[in-house]
XYZ file of C-alpha atoms in Angstrom:
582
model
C -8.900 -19.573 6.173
C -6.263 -17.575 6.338
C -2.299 -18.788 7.443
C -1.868 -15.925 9.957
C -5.318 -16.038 11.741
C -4.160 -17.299 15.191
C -0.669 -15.818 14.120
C -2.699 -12.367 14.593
C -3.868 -13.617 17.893
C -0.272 -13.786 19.384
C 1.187 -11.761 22.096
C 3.957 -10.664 18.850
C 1.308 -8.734 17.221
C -1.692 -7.884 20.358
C 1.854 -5.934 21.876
C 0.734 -2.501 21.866
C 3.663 -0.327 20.561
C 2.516 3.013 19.819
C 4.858 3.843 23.017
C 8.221 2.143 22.474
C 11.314 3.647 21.189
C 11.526 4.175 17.674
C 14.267 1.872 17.403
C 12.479 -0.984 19.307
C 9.318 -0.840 17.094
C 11.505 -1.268 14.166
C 12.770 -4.654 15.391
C 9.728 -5.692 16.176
C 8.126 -4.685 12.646
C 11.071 -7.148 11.296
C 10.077 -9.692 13.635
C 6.555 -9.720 12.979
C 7.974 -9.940 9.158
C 9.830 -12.724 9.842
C 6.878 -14.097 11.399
C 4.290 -13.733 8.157
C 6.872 -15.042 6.222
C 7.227 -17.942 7.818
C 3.437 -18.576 8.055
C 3.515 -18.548 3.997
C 6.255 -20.571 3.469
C 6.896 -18.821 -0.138
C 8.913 -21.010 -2.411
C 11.249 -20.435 -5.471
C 7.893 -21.565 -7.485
C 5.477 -19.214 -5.824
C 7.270 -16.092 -6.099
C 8.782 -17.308 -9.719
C 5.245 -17.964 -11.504
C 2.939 -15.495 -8.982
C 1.056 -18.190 -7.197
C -2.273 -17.476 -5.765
C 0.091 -18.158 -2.298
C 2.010 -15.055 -3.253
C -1.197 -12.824 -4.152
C -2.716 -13.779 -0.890
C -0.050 -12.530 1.267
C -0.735 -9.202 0.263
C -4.255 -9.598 0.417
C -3.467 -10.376 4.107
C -4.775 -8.158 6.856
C -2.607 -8.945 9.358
C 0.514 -7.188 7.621
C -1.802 -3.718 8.443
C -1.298 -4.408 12.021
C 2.007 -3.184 11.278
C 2.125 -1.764 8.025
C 6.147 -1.715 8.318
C 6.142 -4.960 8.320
C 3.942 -5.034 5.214
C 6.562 -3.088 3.759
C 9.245 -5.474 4.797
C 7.211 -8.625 3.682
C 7.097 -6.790 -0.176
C 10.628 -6.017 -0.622
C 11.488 -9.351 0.849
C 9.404 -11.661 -1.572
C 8.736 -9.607 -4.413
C 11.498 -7.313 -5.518
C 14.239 -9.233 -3.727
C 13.751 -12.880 -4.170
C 11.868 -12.629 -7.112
C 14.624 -10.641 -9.227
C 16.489 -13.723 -7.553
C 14.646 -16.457 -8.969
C 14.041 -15.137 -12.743
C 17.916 -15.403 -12.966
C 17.953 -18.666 -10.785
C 18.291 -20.994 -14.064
C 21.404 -19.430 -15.815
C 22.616 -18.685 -12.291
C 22.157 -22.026 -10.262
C 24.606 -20.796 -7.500
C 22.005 -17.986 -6.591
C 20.111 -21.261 -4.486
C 21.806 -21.164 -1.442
C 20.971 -16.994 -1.147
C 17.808 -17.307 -2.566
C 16.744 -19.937 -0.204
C 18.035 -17.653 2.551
C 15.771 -14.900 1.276
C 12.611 -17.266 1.089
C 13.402 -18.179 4.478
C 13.992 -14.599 5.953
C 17.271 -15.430 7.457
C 18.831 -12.231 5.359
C 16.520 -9.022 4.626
C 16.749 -8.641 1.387
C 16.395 -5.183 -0.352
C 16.241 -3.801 -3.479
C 18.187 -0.919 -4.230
C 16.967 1.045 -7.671
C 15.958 4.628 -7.076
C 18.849 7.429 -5.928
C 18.193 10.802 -4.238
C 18.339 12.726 -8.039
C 16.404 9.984 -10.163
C 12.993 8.722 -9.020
C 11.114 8.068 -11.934
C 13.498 8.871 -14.353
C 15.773 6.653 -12.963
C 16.891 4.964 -16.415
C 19.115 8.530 -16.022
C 20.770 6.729 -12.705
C 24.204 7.321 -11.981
C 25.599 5.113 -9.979
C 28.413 2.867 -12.017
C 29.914 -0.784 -11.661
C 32.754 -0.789 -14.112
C 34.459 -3.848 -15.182
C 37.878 -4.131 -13.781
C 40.968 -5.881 -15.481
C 40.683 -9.113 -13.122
C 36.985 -9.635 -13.779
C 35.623 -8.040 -11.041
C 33.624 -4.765 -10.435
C 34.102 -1.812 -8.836
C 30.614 0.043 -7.591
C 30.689 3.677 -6.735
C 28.551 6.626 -6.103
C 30.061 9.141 -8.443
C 27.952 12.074 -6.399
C 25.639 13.246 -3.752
C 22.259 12.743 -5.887
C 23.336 8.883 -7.221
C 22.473 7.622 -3.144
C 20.672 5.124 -3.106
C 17.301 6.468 -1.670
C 14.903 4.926 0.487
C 15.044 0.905 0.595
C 15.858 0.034 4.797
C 19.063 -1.205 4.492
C 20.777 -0.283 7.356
C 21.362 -3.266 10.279
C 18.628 -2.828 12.970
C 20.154 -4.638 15.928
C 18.636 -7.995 15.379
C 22.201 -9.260 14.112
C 19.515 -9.702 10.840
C 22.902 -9.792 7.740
C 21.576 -7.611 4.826
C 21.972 -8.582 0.847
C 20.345 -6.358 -1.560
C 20.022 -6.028 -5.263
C 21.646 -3.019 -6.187
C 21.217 -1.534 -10.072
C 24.275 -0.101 -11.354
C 25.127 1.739 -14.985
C 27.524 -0.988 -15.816
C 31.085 0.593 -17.564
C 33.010 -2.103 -19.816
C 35.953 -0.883 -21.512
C 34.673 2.474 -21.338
C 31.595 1.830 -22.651
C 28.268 2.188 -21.345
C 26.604 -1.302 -21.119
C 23.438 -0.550 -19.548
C 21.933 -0.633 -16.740
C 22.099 -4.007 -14.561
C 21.354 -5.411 -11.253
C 23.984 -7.186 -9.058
C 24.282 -9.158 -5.602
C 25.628 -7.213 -2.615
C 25.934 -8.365 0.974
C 26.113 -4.886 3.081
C 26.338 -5.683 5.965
C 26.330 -8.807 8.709
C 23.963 -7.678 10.723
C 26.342 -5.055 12.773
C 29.173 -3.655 10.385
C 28.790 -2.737 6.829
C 31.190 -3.851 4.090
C 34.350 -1.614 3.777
C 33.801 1.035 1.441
C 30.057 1.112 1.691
C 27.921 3.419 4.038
C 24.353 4.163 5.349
C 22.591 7.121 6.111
C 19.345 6.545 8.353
C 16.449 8.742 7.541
C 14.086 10.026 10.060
C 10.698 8.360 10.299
C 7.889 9.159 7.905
C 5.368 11.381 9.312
C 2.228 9.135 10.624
C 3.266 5.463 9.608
C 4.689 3.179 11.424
C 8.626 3.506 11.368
C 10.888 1.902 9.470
C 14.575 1.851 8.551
C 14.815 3.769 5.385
C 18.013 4.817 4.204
C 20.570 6.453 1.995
C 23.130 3.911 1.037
C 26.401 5.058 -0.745
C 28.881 3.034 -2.277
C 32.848 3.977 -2.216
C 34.729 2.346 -5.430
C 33.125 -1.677 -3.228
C 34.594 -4.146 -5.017
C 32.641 -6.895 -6.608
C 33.154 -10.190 -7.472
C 32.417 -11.438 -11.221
C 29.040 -13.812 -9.921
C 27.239 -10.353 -8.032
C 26.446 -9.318 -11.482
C 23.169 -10.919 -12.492
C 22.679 -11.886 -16.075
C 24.481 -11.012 -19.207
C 27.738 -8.312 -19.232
C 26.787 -7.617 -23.185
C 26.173 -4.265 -24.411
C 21.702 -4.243 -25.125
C 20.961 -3.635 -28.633
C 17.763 -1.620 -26.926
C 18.971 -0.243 -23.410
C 15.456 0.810 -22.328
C 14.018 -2.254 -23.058
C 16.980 -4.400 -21.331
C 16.127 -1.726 -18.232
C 12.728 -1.762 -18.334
C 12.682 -5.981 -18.693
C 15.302 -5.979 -15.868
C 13.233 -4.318 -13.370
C 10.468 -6.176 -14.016
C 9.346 -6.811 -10.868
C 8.538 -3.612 -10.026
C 5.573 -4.222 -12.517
C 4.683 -7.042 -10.157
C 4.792 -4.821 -7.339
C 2.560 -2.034 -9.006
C -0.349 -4.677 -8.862
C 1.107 -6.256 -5.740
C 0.919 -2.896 -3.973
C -2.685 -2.306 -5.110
C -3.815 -5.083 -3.261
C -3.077 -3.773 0.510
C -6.197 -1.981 -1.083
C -8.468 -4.505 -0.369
C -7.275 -5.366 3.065
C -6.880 -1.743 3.585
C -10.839 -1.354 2.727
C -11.590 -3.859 4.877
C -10.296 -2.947 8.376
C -11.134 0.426 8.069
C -14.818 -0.033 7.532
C -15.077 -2.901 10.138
C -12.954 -0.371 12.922
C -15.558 2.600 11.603
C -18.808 0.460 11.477
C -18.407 -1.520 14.672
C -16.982 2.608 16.636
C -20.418 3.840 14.833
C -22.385 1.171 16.365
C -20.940 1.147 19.732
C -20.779 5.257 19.973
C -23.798 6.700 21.034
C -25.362 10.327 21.953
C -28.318 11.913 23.198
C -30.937 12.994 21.276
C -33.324 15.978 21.481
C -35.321 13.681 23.008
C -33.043 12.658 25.840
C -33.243 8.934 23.832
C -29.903 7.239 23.189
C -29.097 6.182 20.053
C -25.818 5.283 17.857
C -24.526 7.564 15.507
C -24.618 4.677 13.301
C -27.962 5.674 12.668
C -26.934 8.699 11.051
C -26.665 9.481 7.386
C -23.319 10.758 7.488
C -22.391 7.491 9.503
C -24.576 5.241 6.904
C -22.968 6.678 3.870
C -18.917 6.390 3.973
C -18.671 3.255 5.693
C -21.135 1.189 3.876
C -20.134 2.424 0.725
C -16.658 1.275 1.711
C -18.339 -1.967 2.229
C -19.473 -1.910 -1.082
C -16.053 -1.190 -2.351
C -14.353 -3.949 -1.022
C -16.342 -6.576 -2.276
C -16.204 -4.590 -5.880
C -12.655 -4.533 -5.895
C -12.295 -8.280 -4.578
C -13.688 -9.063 -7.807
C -11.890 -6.443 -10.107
C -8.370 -7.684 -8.248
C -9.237 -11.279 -9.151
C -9.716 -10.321 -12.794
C -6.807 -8.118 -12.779
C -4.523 -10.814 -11.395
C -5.758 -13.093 -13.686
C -4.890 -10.663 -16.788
C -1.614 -9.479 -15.659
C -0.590 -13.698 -15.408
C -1.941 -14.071 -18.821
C 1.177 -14.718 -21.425
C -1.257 -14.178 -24.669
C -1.680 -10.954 -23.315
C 0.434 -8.047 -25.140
C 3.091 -7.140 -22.011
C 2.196 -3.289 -22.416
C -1.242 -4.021 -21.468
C -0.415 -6.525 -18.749
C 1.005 -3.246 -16.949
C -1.620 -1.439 -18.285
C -4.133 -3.222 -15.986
C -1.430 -3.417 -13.398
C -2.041 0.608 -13.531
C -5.217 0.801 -13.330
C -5.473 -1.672 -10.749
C -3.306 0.355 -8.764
C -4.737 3.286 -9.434
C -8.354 2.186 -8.018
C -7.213 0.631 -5.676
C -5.253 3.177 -4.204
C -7.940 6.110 -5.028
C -10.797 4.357 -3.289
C -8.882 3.330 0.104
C -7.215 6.860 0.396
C -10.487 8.428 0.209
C -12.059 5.783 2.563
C -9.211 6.350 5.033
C -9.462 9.646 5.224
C -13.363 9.746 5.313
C -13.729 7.116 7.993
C -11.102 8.507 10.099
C -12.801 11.568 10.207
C -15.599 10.131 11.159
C -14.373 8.741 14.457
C -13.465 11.839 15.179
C -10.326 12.650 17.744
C -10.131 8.924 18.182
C -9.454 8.430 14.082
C -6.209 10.423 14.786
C -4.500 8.061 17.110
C -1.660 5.843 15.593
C -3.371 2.849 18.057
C -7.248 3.095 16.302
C -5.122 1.867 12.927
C -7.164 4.766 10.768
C -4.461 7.500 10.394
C -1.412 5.127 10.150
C -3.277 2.904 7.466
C -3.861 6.197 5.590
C 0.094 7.265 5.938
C 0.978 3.923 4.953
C -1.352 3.493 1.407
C 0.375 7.280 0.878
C 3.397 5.626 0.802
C 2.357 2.568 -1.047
C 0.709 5.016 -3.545
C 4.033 6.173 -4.463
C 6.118 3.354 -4.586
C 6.340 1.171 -7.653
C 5.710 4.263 -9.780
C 3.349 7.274 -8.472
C -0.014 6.803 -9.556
C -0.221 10.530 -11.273
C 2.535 9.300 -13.708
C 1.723 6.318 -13.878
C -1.877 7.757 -15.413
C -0.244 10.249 -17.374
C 1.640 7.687 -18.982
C -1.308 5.123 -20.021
C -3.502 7.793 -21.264
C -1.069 8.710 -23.299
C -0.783 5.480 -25.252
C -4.049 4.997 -25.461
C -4.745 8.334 -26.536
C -2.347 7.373 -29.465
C -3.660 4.481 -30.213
C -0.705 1.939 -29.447
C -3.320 -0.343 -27.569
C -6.286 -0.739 -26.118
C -7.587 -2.392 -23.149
C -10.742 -4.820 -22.802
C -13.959 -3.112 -23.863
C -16.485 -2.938 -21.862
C -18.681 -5.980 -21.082
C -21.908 -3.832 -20.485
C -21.361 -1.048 -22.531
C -25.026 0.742 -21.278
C -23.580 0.786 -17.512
C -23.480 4.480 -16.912
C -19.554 3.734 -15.436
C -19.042 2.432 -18.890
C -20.943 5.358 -20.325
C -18.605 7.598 -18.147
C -15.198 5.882 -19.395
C -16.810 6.411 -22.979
C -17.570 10.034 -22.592
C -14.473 11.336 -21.266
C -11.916 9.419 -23.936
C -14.284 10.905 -26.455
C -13.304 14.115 -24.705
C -9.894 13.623 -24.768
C -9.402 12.440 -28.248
C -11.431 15.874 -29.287
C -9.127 18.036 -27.468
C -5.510 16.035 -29.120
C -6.896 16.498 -32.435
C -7.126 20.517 -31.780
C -3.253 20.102 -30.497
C -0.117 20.522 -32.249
C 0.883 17.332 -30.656
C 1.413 15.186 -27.699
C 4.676 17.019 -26.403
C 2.903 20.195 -26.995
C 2.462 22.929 -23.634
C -1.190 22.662 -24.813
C -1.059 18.906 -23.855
C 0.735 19.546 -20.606
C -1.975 21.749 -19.833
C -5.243 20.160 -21.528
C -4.633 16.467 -21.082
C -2.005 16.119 -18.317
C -4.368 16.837 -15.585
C -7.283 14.743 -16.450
C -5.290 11.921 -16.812
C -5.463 10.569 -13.427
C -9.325 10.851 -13.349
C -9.845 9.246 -16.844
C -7.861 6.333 -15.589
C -9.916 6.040 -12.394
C -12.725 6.288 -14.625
C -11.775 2.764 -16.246
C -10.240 1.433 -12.836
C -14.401 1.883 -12.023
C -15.959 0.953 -15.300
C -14.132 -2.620 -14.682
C -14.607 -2.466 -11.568
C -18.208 -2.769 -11.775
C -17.873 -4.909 -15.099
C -16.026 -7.742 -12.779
C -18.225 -7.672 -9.951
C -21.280 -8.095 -12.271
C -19.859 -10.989 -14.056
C -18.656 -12.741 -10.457
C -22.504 -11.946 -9.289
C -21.385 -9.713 -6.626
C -24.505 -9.258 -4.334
C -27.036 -6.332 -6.133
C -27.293 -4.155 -3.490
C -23.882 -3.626 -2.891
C -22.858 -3.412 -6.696
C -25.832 -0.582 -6.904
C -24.089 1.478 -4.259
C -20.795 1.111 -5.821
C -22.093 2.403 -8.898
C -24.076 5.455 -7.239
C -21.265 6.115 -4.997
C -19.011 6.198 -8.124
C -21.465 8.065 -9.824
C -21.253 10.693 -7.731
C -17.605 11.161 -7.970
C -17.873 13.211 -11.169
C -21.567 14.749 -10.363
C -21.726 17.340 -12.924
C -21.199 14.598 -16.174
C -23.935 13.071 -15.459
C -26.109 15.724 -15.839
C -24.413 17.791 -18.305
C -24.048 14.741 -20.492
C -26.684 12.397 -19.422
C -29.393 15.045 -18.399
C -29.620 13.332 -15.011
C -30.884 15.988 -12.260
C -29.010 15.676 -9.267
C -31.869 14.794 -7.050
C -31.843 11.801 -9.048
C -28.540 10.927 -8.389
C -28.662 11.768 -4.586
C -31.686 9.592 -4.543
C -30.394 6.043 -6.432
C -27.460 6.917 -3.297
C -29.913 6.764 -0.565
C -31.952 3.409 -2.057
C -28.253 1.806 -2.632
C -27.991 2.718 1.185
C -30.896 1.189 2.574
C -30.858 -1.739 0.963
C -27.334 -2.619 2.403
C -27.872 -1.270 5.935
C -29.754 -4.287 6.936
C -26.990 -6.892 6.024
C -24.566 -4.897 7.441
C -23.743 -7.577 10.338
C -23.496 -10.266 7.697
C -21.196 -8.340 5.174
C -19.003 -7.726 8.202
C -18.637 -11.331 9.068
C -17.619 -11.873 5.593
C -14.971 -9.516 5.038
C -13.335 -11.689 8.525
C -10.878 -9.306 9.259
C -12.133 -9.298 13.409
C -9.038 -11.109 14.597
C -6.549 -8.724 12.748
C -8.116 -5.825 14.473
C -5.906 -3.974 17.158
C -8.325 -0.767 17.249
C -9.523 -0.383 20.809
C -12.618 1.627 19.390
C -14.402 -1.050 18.272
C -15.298 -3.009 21.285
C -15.772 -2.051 25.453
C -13.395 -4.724 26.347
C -10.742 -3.818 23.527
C -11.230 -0.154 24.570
C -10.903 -0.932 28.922
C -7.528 -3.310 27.937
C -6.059 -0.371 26.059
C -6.757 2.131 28.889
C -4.859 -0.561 31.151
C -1.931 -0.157 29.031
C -1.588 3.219 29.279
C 1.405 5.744 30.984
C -1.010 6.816 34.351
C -0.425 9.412 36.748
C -2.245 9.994 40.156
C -4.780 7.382 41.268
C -7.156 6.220 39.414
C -10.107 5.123 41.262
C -13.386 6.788 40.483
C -17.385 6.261 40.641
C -17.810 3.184 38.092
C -14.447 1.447 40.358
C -16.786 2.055 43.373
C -19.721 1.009 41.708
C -18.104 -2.337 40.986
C -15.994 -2.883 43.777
C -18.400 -1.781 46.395
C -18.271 2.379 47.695
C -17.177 2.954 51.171
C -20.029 3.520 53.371
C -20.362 6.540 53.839
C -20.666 6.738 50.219
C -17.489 8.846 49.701
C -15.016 8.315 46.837
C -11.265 8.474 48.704
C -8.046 9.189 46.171
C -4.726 10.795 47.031
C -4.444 14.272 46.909
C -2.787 15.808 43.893
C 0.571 16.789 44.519
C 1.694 20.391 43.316
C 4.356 21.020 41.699
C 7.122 23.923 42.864
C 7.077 26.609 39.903
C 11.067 25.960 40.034
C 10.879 22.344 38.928
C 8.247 23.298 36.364
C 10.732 25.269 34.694
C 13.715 22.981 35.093
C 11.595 20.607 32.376
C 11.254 23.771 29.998
């Protein structure tokens, strides 16, 4: 069972917020933080060696009930007090913060990107140079070296702020590389002198958050905020790239709202579909589960998420593994991401639609759990570059990842086919850097590295003896993805393919109550679609104007007897006033 089961039960996170001022919903995001974090408990050795503690709280459903607090919850534990603890030995004094981070009594942030340097940010510009007395003196030489996005900026909670900023570090003139040190920013009210933040405006459709610009004016450091060594690397990349290691963490970590992400929004689409009804030509009433184009996304979503249970277990499981050659550990970090990402955007987006007006509102989850994994799919390195990048390598040959463990699978066929493809059309190229390369490989790279994401997908849920009929409607689902393969390269007609869809379909239509009850995400559902009795509290919650009494009140409460419904007349409004609010 889950920590945060009852914790999802609370009045902290049933309070319906769609409503409240921006400002107010971002305390409470960092309060419902606060509260997963405590639930977990995370210690030094969980977020230090990845315990299955620390995988589980992003597996957690409850931090899409308020996805900024999800985002929080990441930056807090992963990027934060993980850089923390890998430096922890040669830095013992980091316990006292680092226990403070664990225990959410600071936010901690993680300050790496700038407004001019995303993913190229090895080109940062922001310096720490080392002054005569020892210490340091961080600036922001320009407009473009800000610090861009991470929510540093105090909220009103009096919540003080520390954050691991990455700095060019200058030593005698010298450029020394890139390195991360310790800043406090603020106390929960003022910032330190020298230092100022620049709140952005919300992101369209998620659920608001504090994101920032933060700018640094010649702040003086002390010698112990630089963490690790002030030597000059003999290989700067890979001292940068080893440095910021935990953003590899967080590529796989951020794949995993995935799963969770799958999850609610097939239980909030299956249990609207089943409740929704219409009339038929018949005058019969039936729901528009019963419907094909009901049927089809959300129990193939279904499907998904026990697929990619399975294929995150594995993933996790590589990633950990220290035999492992590190380029492929964030190799399968990619692709995890990747699929992950891919398959609950699409989901989103589909099932949303499929609730029609109602999968628009912020309070039915759909469209704020779709603006949220947008933002997720960026973080921690966008997933097109991030493809771009592994094809690449393997293209070149400077590794390879697992074969496949049923090579006949047609997903395996699939992966097969379209390397094959790609290696044909290098070998016609001048080269890798060449504008024929930009224009023959770059944009296939993201689907080739889906195609993997699926071919292990289904490779892992095989081995684990995922349940047949919903491994067959991954695989036709998948399948149909990239239609015109199959029966160009195959010679598979597309009836065919249409047709192993609508078996997969059937066959998992019948269990769909008991698949459902599995995925247990019920009490981490806020939706008010998905029940009468969620839906009749939510419209009890709502701004009302006029009176509200009408034919079912009567009904239940008894009509008057002449059988008349009484309400209070609308009042009209002088054409002046209307105006005035213009």
């Amino acid at each position: 069972m889950r920590p945060t089961r009852e914790l999802a039960q609370t009045a902290l996170f049933t309070l319906r917020c769609e409503s409240l001022p921006i400002p107010d919903r971002i305390k409470l995001s960092y309060e419902r933080a606060r509260a997963i974090g405590k639930a977990y408990a995370l210690t030094v050795e969980d977020v230090l060696f990845l315990t299955p503690k620390f995988w589980d709280l992003h597996t957690d459903p409850i931090g899409l009930i308020d996805c900024a607090a999800e985002t929080l919850l990441t930056i807090q534990y992963n990027l934060c007090a993980g850089t923390l603890a890998t430096y922890l030995r040669e830095q013992p004094g980091l316990a006292p913060l680092l226990q403070r981070v664990l225990d959410f009594e600071v936010s901690g942030q993680f300050c790496l990107t700038e407004l001019g340097h995303g993913l190229d940010v090895i080109h940062m510009e922001t310096t720490a140079t080392l002054l005569p007395d020892g210490d340091f003196d961080l600036h922001t030489p320009l407009e473009q070296a800000a610090k861009y996005m991470p929510p540093t900026s105090p909220v009103g909670l009096g919540l003080p702020c520390v954050s691991i900023v990455f700095a060019r570090t200058v030593v005698h003139g010298q450029d020394h590389g890139i390195k991360p040190f310790v800043v406090q920013l603020h106390d929960g009210h003022s910032v330190i002198p020298g230092a100022a933040i620049k709140v952005l405006p919300p992101r369209g459709g998620s659920h608001p958050i504090n994101h920032s610009l933060t700018y640094f004016s010649h702040v003086r450091l002390s010698p112990t905020a630089l963490l690790g060594s002030i030597k000059k690397p003999r290989d700067p990349r890979a001292s940068f790239f080893n440095k910021i290691y935990r953003v590899a963490v967080g590529t796989i970590a951020l794949g995993s709202f995935g799963i969770p992400s799958l999850q609610v929004s097939s239980y909030i689409a299956a249990r609207y579909s089943l409740r929704r009804h219409v009339i038929d030509g018949s005058g019969m009433s039936k729901p528009i589960m019963s419907f094909q184009t009901q049927k089809q996304p959300i129990l193939t979503a279904v499907a998904q998420v026990f697929v990619l249970e399975a294929m995150h277990k594995q993933a996790v499981a590589s990633f950990m593994d220290p035999a492992l050659d590190p380029r492929v550990r964030h190799a399968v970090a990619t692709v995890h991401k990747v699929v992950m990402m891919q398959t609950a955007q699409v989901a989103n987006i589909t099932l949303g639609d499929r609730c029609g007006a109602q999968g628009l509102f912020d309070a039915n989850q759909l469209s704020a759990l779709h603006s949220f994994m947008r933002g997720m799919a960026i973080a921690e390195g966008d997933l097109l570059v991030l493809s771009i990048r592994l094809t690449s390598e393997l293209l070149l040959g400077r590794y390879a990842l697992e074969p496949p463990r049923y090579p006949d699978s047609l997903l395996a066929q699939h992966e097969n086919g379209l390397f094959s493809e790609l290696r044909a059309a290098l070998a016609a190229m001048p080269g890798h850097r060449s504008a024929a390369y930009d224009r023959e490989i770059l944009p296939r790279s993201l689907p080739f590295i889906q195609a993997i994401g699926h071919r292990i997908s289904y490779d892992a849920a095989r081995a684990a003896q995922v349940d047949g009929p919903l491994l067959h409607l991954f695989e036709a689902a998948t399948v149909l993805q990239d239609e015109a393969w199959y029966v160009e390269r195959l010679g598979m007609t597309r009836a065919e393919l249409r047709g192993r869809e609508a078996s997969a379909l059937e066959a998992v239509f019948p269990r769909l109550e008991e698949y459902l009850a599995r995925m247990d995400v019920a009490p981490y559902v806020v939706a008010p679609i998905v029940s009468d009795e969620k839906w009749k509290q939510f419209v009890g919650t709502l701004h009302t104007f006029g009176e509200t009494r009408s034919w079912w009140d009567a009904e239940s409460a008894g009509a008057p007897p002449d059988g008349r419904i009484t309400s209070a007349p609308l009042p009209i409004v002088p054409h002046r006033s209307i105006r005035s609010m213009l």
